[in-house]
Amino acid sequence: MSEQPKTGQLTFVAPRRAKPQRHLADLTMAERRAAVAEIGEKPFRADQLSRHYFTRLTGSPEQMTDLPAPLRERLVEQLMPPLLTSVREITCDGGTTRKNLWKLFDGSLVESVLMRYPDRVTMCVSSQAGCGMNCPFCATGQAGLTRNMSTAEIVEQVVAGARALARGEVPGGPGRVTNVVFMGMGEPMANYKAVIGAVRRLVDPAPEGLGISARGVTVSTVGLVPAIGKLAEEGLPVTLAVSLHAPDDELRDTLVPINTRWKVAEVLDAAWSYAARTKRRVSIEYALIKDVNDQEWRADLLGRLLKGKLVHVNLIPLNPTPGSKWTASRPEDERAFVRRLESHGVAVTVRDTRGREIDGACGQLAAAPQP
């Protein structure tokens, strides 16, 4: 594991580590066909493998009856190696919220959370083992950055959730993943190439990918301005979520250390450019912290910054993390903050703290190996 970072220390470049074995989810369909041809098989076998993985949600050679028996094991070994090993699964909300702790091939630990609602199923996925952004109120940020995840390791979290739903393991009967949020462990924009690859696998139509609507995918960032600009050019109408947490540079420098590199105005300018390019409403994430960032004057300042923009504010009552000196705002202060934002005509909701009791809510994912 990584060393705990010093206060305010940022880690943009992940430590160099051995990479996981290549998986078909790392590859485009054309690359999969080429990979199959490399091992001396007909390229159409890549299409068959893709159907098993992305459509039938199987990784078991025994179930691939459309492939010759001797070939199944070889193709699975070469292009569908195991990437995640389940360490622990804990549930709450009657089993409809499920947090999984996964061990990667090198022993790194990451977490994902499945949340089933009456009208949708959302998967919250990790994009890095740990995080280098060092936000002091976030359990993941305090752990430091171990390594980047591969495209396939990211996708596999969603496929694991899709399999559990398809098998009827989540209360509510068989279902499918409709939404994916890159709000688990890690800063997605700091692992840009793998994250974009994963987004494409998620939204590409089956059997090239999982066929999830791009409008159901949210990519979060603390504000890596150049990467926001790159994302706008990708042609992917995903939702951009900006973890702002303070409207003024003085406080944000402390709460979100990346602000020492790109200030509030620069981050918001990049967000508005993204909205103009994609026509997608930007989500502003704001964790309400008692007596730190929940004052009405800060709500007014935030309202003035966002007024008239294609934006929605997601207020998050701060979720407790071990050893933290901070806690959630008082209910009356939360209500006053909402009122002040609404007075500026800004759309705002308070996020459900679902998963809090299993440390599966926003800012709580720490991949602790022991319960």
Coordinates of N, CA and C in Angstrom, one line a residue, residues 84-219:
L84 N -10.9 -9.5 -10.6 CA -11.3 -9.1 -9.2 C -11.6 -10.4 -8.4
T85 N -11.1 -10.4 -7.2 CA -11.4 -11.5 -6.3 C -12.2 -10.9 -5.1
S86 N -13.4 -11.5 -4.9 CA -14.2 -10.9 -3.8 C -13.6 -11.2 -2.5
V87 N -13.4 -10.2 -1.7 CA -12.9 -10.3 -0.3 C -14.1 -10.3 0.7
R88 N -15.0 -9.4 0.4 CA -16.1 -9.3 1.4 C -17.3 -8.5 0.7
E89 N -18.5 -8.9 1.0 CA -19.7 -8.2 0.5 C -20.5 -7.9 1.8
I90 N -20.9 -6.6 1.9 CA -21.8 -6.3 3.0 C -23.0 -5.5 2.5
T91 N -24.1 -5.7 3.1 CA -25.3 -5.1 2.5 C -26.1 -4.3 3.6
C92 N -27.0 -3.4 3.1 CA -27.9 -2.7 4.0 C -29.1 -2.4 3.1
D93 N -30.1 -1.7 3.7 CA -31.3 -1.3 2.9 C -32.0 -2.6 2.4
G94 N -32.1 -3.6 3.3 CA -32.8 -4.8 2.9 C -32.1 -5.6 1.8
G95 N -30.8 -5.3 1.6 CA -30.0 -6.0 0.6 C -30.0 -5.3 -0.8
T96 N -30.6 -4.1 -0.8 CA -30.6 -3.4 -2.1 C -29.4 -2.4 -2.3
T97 N -28.6 -2.3 -1.1 CA -27.3 -1.6 -1.2 C -26.3 -2.6 -0.9
R98 N -25.3 -2.8 -1.8 CA -24.3 -3.8 -1.6 C -22.9 -3.3 -1.8
K99 N -22.1 -3.3 -0.8 CA -20.7 -2.9 -1.0 C -19.8 -4.1 -1.1
N100 N -19.0 -4.1 -2.2 CA -18.0 -5.2 -2.4 C -16.6 -4.7 -2.2
L101 N -15.8 -5.4 -1.5 CA -14.4 -5.2 -1.4 C -13.7 -6.2 -2.3
W102 N -12.9 -5.7 -3.2 CA -12.3 -6.6 -4.2 C -10.8 -6.5 -4.1
K103 N -10.1 -7.7 -4.3 CA -8.7 -7.7 -4.3 C -8.3 -7.9 -5.8
L104 N -7.3 -7.0 -6.2 CA -6.8 -7.0 -7.6 C -5.7 -8.0 -7.6
F105 N -5.1 -8.3 -8.8 CA -4.1 -9.3 -9.0 C -2.9 -9.1 -8.2
D106 N -2.6 -7.9 -7.8 CA -1.3 -7.6 -7.1 C -1.6 -7.4 -5.6
G107 N -2.8 -7.7 -5.2 CA -3.2 -7.5 -3.8 C -3.8 -6.2 -3.4
S108 N -3.8 -5.2 -4.4 CA -4.4 -3.9 -4.1 C -5.9 -4.2 -3.8
L109 N -6.5 -3.3 -3.0 CA -7.9 -3.4 -2.6 C -8.7 -2.2 -3.1
V110 N -9.9 -2.5 -3.7 CA -10.8 -1.4 -4.1 C -12.2 -1.8 -3.7
E111 N -13.1 -0.8 -3.8 CA -14.4 -1.1 -3.4 C -15.4 -0.5 -4.5
S112 N -16.5 -1.2 -4.6 CA -17.6 -0.7 -5.5 C -18.9 -0.9 -4.7
V113 N -19.9 -0.1 -5.1 CA -21.2 -0.1 -4.4 C -22.3 -0.2 -5.4
L114 N -23.2 -1.2 -5.2 CA -24.4 -1.3 -6.0 C -25.6 -0.7 -5.2
M115 N -26.4 0.1 -5.8 CA -27.6 0.7 -5.1 C -28.8 0.5 -6.0
R116 N -29.8 -0.3 -5.6 CA -31.0 -0.5 -6.3 C -32.1 0.4 -5.8
Y117 N -32.7 1.2 -6.7 CA -33.8 2.0 -6.4 C -35.0 1.5 -7.2
P118 N -36.2 1.9 -6.9 CA -37.4 1.4 -7.6 C -37.3 1.6 -9.1
D119 N -36.6 2.7 -9.5 CA -36.6 3.0 -11.0 C -35.3 2.9 -11.7
R120 N -34.2 2.5 -10.9 CA -32.9 2.4 -11.5 C -32.0 1.6 -10.6
V121 N -30.9 1.2 -11.2 CA -29.8 0.5 -10.5 C -28.5 1.3 -10.8
T122 N -27.9 1.8 -9.7 CA -26.7 2.6 -9.9 C -25.5 1.8 -9.3
M123 N -24.4 1.8 -10.1 CA -23.1 1.2 -9.7 C -22.2 2.4 -9.5
C124 N -21.6 2.5 -8.3 CA -20.5 3.4 -8.0 C -19.2 2.6 -8.0
V125 N -18.3 3.1 -9.0 CA -17.1 2.3 -9.2 C -15.8 3.1 -8.9
S126 N -14.8 2.3 -8.6 CA -13.5 2.9 -8.3 C -12.7 2.9 -9.6
S127 N -11.8 3.9 -9.7 CA -10.9 4.0 -10.9 C -9.5 4.0 -10.6
Q128 N -9.2 4.1 -9.3 CA -7.8 3.9 -8.8 C -7.8 3.2 -7.5
A129 N -6.8 2.5 -7.2 CA -6.6 1.9 -5.8 C -6.0 3.1 -5.0
G130 N -6.8 3.6 -4.1 CA -6.5 4.8 -3.3 C -6.7 6.0 -4.2
C131 N -6.2 7.2 -3.7 CA -6.4 8.4 -4.5 C -5.3 9.4 -4.1
G132 N -4.8 10.1 -5.1 CA -3.7 11.1 -4.9 C -4.1 12.5 -4.6
M133 N -5.5 12.8 -4.5 CA -5.9 14.1 -4.4 C -6.0 14.7 -3.0
N134 N -5.9 13.8 -2.0 CA -5.6 14.1 -0.6 C -6.6 15.1 0.1
C135 N -7.9 15.0 -0.3 CA -8.9 15.8 0.4 C -9.0 15.3 1.8
P136 N -8.9 16.2 2.8 CA -8.8 15.8 4.2 C -10.0 15.2 4.8
F137 N -11.2 15.4 4.2 CA -12.4 14.9 4.8 C -12.8 13.5 4.1
C138 N -12.0 13.0 3.2 CA -12.3 11.8 2.5 C -11.4 10.7 2.9
A139 N -12.0 9.5 3.2 CA -11.2 8.4 3.7 C -10.3 7.9 2.6
T140 N -10.8 7.9 1.4 CA -9.9 7.4 0.3 C -8.7 8.3 0.1
G141 N -9.0 9.6 0.1 CA -7.9 10.6 -0.1 C -6.8 10.5 1.0
Q142 N -7.2 10.1 2.2 CA -6.3 10.1 3.3 C -5.4 8.8 3.2
A143 N -5.8 7.9 2.4 CA -5.0 6.6 2.3 C -3.9 6.7 1.3
G144 N -3.9 7.8 0.4 CA -2.8 7.9 -0.6 C -3.2 7.0 -1.8
L145 N -2.3 7.2 -2.8 CA -2.5 6.5 -4.1 C -1.6 5.2 -4.2
T146 N -2.2 4.1 -4.4 CA -1.5 2.9 -4.7 C -1.2 2.7 -6.1
R147 N -2.2 2.7 -7.0 CA -2.0 2.6 -8.4 C -3.2 2.9 -9.2
N148 N -3.1 3.1 -10.5 CA -4.2 3.2 -11.4 C -4.8 1.9 -11.7
M149 N -6.1 1.8 -11.9 CA -6.7 0.6 -12.4 C -6.8 0.5 -13.9
S150 N -6.8 -0.6 -14.4 CA -6.9 -0.8 -15.9 C -8.4 -0.6 -16.3
T151 N -8.6 -0.4 -17.6 CA -9.9 -0.3 -18.1 C -10.8 -1.5 -17.8
A152 N -10.2 -2.7 -17.9 CA -11.0 -3.9 -17.7 C -11.3 -4.0 -16.2
E153 N -10.4 -3.6 -15.3 CA -10.7 -3.7 -13.9 C -11.8 -2.8 -13.5
I154 N -11.9 -1.7 -14.2 CA -13.0 -0.8 -13.9 C -14.3 -1.4 -14.4
V155 N -14.3 -1.9 -15.7 CA -15.5 -2.5 -16.3 C -16.0 -3.7 -15.5
E156 N -15.0 -4.5 -15.0 CA -15.4 -5.7 -14.3 C -16.2 -5.5 -13.1
Q157 N -16.1 -4.3 -12.4 CA -16.9 -4.0 -11.3 C -18.4 -3.9 -11.7
V158 N -18.6 -3.3 -12.8 CA -20.0 -3.1 -13.3 C -20.5 -4.5 -13.8
V159 N -19.7 -5.3 -14.5 CA -20.1 -6.6 -14.9 C -20.5 -7.5 -13.7
A160 N -19.7 -7.4 -12.6 CA -20.0 -8.1 -11.4 C -21.4 -7.8 -10.9
G161 N -21.7 -6.5 -10.8 CA -23.0 -6.0 -10.4 C -24.1 -6.5 -11.3
A162 N -23.8 -6.4 -12.6 CA -24.8 -6.9 -13.6 C -25.1 -8.3 -13.5
R163 N -24.1 -9.1 -13.2 CA -24.3 -10.6 -13.0 C -25.1 -10.9 -11.8
A164 N -24.9 -10.1 -10.7 CA -25.6 -10.3 -9.4 C -27.1 -10.0 -9.7
L165 N -27.4 -8.9 -10.5 CA -28.7 -8.5 -10.8 C -29.4 -9.6 -11.7
A166 N -28.7 -10.0 -12.7 CA -29.2 -11.0 -13.7 C -29.6 -12.3 -13.0
R167 N -28.8 -12.6 -12.0 CA -29.1 -13.9 -11.2 C -30.1 -13.8 -10.2
G168 N -30.7 -12.5 -10.0 CA -31.7 -12.3 -9.0 C -31.2 -12.3 -7.6
E169 N -29.9 -12.0 -7.4 CA -29.3 -12.0 -6.1 C -29.6 -10.7 -5.3
V170 N -30.1 -9.7 -6.0 CA -30.4 -8.4 -5.4 C -31.9 -8.3 -5.2
P171 N -32.5 -8.1 -4.0 CA -33.9 -8.1 -3.9 C -34.6 -7.2 -4.9
G172 N -35.7 -7.7 -5.4 CA -36.4 -6.9 -6.5 C -36.5 -7.7 -7.8
G173 N -35.9 -8.9 -7.8 CA -35.9 -9.7 -9.0 C -34.8 -9.4 -10.0
P174 N -34.7 -10.1 -11.1 CA -33.7 -9.9 -12.0 C -33.7 -8.4 -12.5
G175 N -32.6 -7.8 -12.8 CA -32.6 -6.5 -13.3 C -31.3 -6.2 -14.0
R176 N -31.1 -4.9 -14.4 CA -29.9 -4.5 -15.1 C -29.3 -3.2 -14.5
V177 N -28.0 -3.0 -14.7 CA -27.4 -1.7 -14.3 C -27.8 -0.7 -15.3
T178 N -28.4 0.4 -14.8 CA -28.8 1.5 -15.7 C -27.9 2.8 -15.5
N179 N -27.3 2.9 -14.4 CA -26.4 4.1 -14.2 C -25.1 3.7 -13.6
V180 N -24.0 4.4 -14.0 CA -22.7 4.1 -13.4 C -22.1 5.5 -13.1
V181 N -21.6 5.6 -11.8 CA -21.0 6.8 -11.4 C -19.6 6.5 -11.0
F182 N -18.7 7.3 -11.6 CA -17.2 7.2 -11.2 C -17.0 8.1 -10.0
M183 N -17.5 7.6 -8.9 CA -17.4 8.3 -7.6 C -16.9 7.4 -6.5
G184 N -16.3 6.3 -6.9 CA -15.7 5.4 -5.9 C -14.3 5.9 -5.6
M185 N -13.4 4.9 -5.3 CA -12.0 5.3 -5.0 C -11.3 5.9 -6.2
G186 N -10.5 6.9 -5.9 CA -9.7 7.5 -7.0 C -10.2 8.8 -7.6
E187 N -9.4 9.5 -8.3 CA -9.7 10.6 -9.1 C -9.8 10.2 -10.6
P188 N -11.0 10.0 -11.2 CA -11.1 9.5 -12.5 C -10.2 10.2 -13.5
M189 N -10.1 11.5 -13.5 CA -9.4 12.3 -14.5 C -7.9 12.1 -14.4
A190 N -7.4 11.6 -13.2 CA -6.0 11.3 -13.1 C -5.6 9.9 -13.7
N191 N -6.6 9.2 -14.1 CA -6.4 7.9 -14.7 C -7.2 8.0 -16.1
Y192 N -7.0 9.0 -16.8 CA -7.9 9.4 -17.9 C -8.0 8.3 -19.0
K193 N -6.9 7.8 -19.5 CA -7.0 6.9 -20.6 C -7.8 5.6 -20.2
A194 N -7.6 5.1 -19.1 CA -8.3 3.9 -18.7 C -9.8 4.2 -18.4
V195 N -10.1 5.3 -17.8 CA -11.4 5.7 -17.5 C -12.2 5.9 -18.8
I196 N -11.6 6.6 -19.8 CA -12.3 6.8 -21.1 C -12.6 5.5 -21.8
G197 N -11.6 4.6 -21.7 CA -11.8 3.2 -22.2 C -12.9 2.5 -21.6
A198 N -13.0 2.6 -20.2 CA -14.1 2.0 -19.5 C -15.5 2.6 -19.9
V199 N -15.5 3.9 -20.0 CA -16.8 4.6 -20.4 C -17.2 4.1 -21.7
R200 N -16.3 3.9 -22.7 CA -16.7 3.4 -24.0 C -17.2 2.0 -23.9
R201 N -16.5 1.1 -23.1 CA -17.0 -0.2 -23.0 C -18.4 -0.2 -22.4
L202 N -18.7 0.7 -21.5 CA -20.0 0.7 -20.8 C -21.1 1.1 -21.8
V203 N -20.8 2.1 -22.6 CA -21.9 2.7 -23.5 C -21.9 2.1 -24.9
D204 N -20.9 1.4 -25.3 CA -20.9 0.8 -26.6 C -22.0 -0.2 -26.7
P205 N -22.8 -0.3 -27.8 CA -23.9 -1.3 -27.9 C -23.3 -2.7 -27.8
A206 N -24.1 -3.6 -27.2 CA -23.8 -5.0 -27.1 C -23.7 -5.6 -28.5
P207 N -22.7 -6.5 -28.8 CA -21.8 -7.1 -27.8 C -20.4 -6.4 -27.7
E208 N -20.3 -5.2 -28.3 CA -19.1 -4.4 -28.1 C -18.9 -4.0 -26.7
G209 N -20.0 -3.6 -26.1 CA -20.0 -3.2 -24.7 C -21.3 -3.5 -24.0
L210 N -21.5 -2.9 -22.9 CA -22.7 -3.2 -22.0 C -24.0 -2.5 -22.5
G211 N -23.8 -1.5 -23.4 CA -25.0 -0.8 -23.9 C -25.8 0.0 -22.9
I212 N -25.1 0.6 -21.9 CA -25.7 1.5 -21.0 C -25.8 2.9 -21.6
S213 N -26.8 3.6 -21.4 CA -27.0 5.0 -22.0 C -25.9 5.9 -21.5
A214 N -25.2 6.6 -22.4 CA -24.2 7.6 -21.9 C -24.8 8.6 -20.9
R215 N -26.1 8.9 -21.1 CA -26.7 9.8 -20.1 C -26.8 9.2 -18.7
G216 N -26.6 7.9 -18.6 CA -26.7 7.3 -17.3 C -25.3 7.2 -16.7
V217 N -24.3 7.7 -17.3 CA -22.9 7.6 -16.8 C -22.4 9.0 -16.3
T218 N -21.9 9.1 -15.1 CA -21.4 10.3 -14.5 C -19.9 10.1 -14.2
V219 N -19.1 11.1 -14.7 CA -17.6 11.1 -14.4 C -17.4 12.2 -13.5

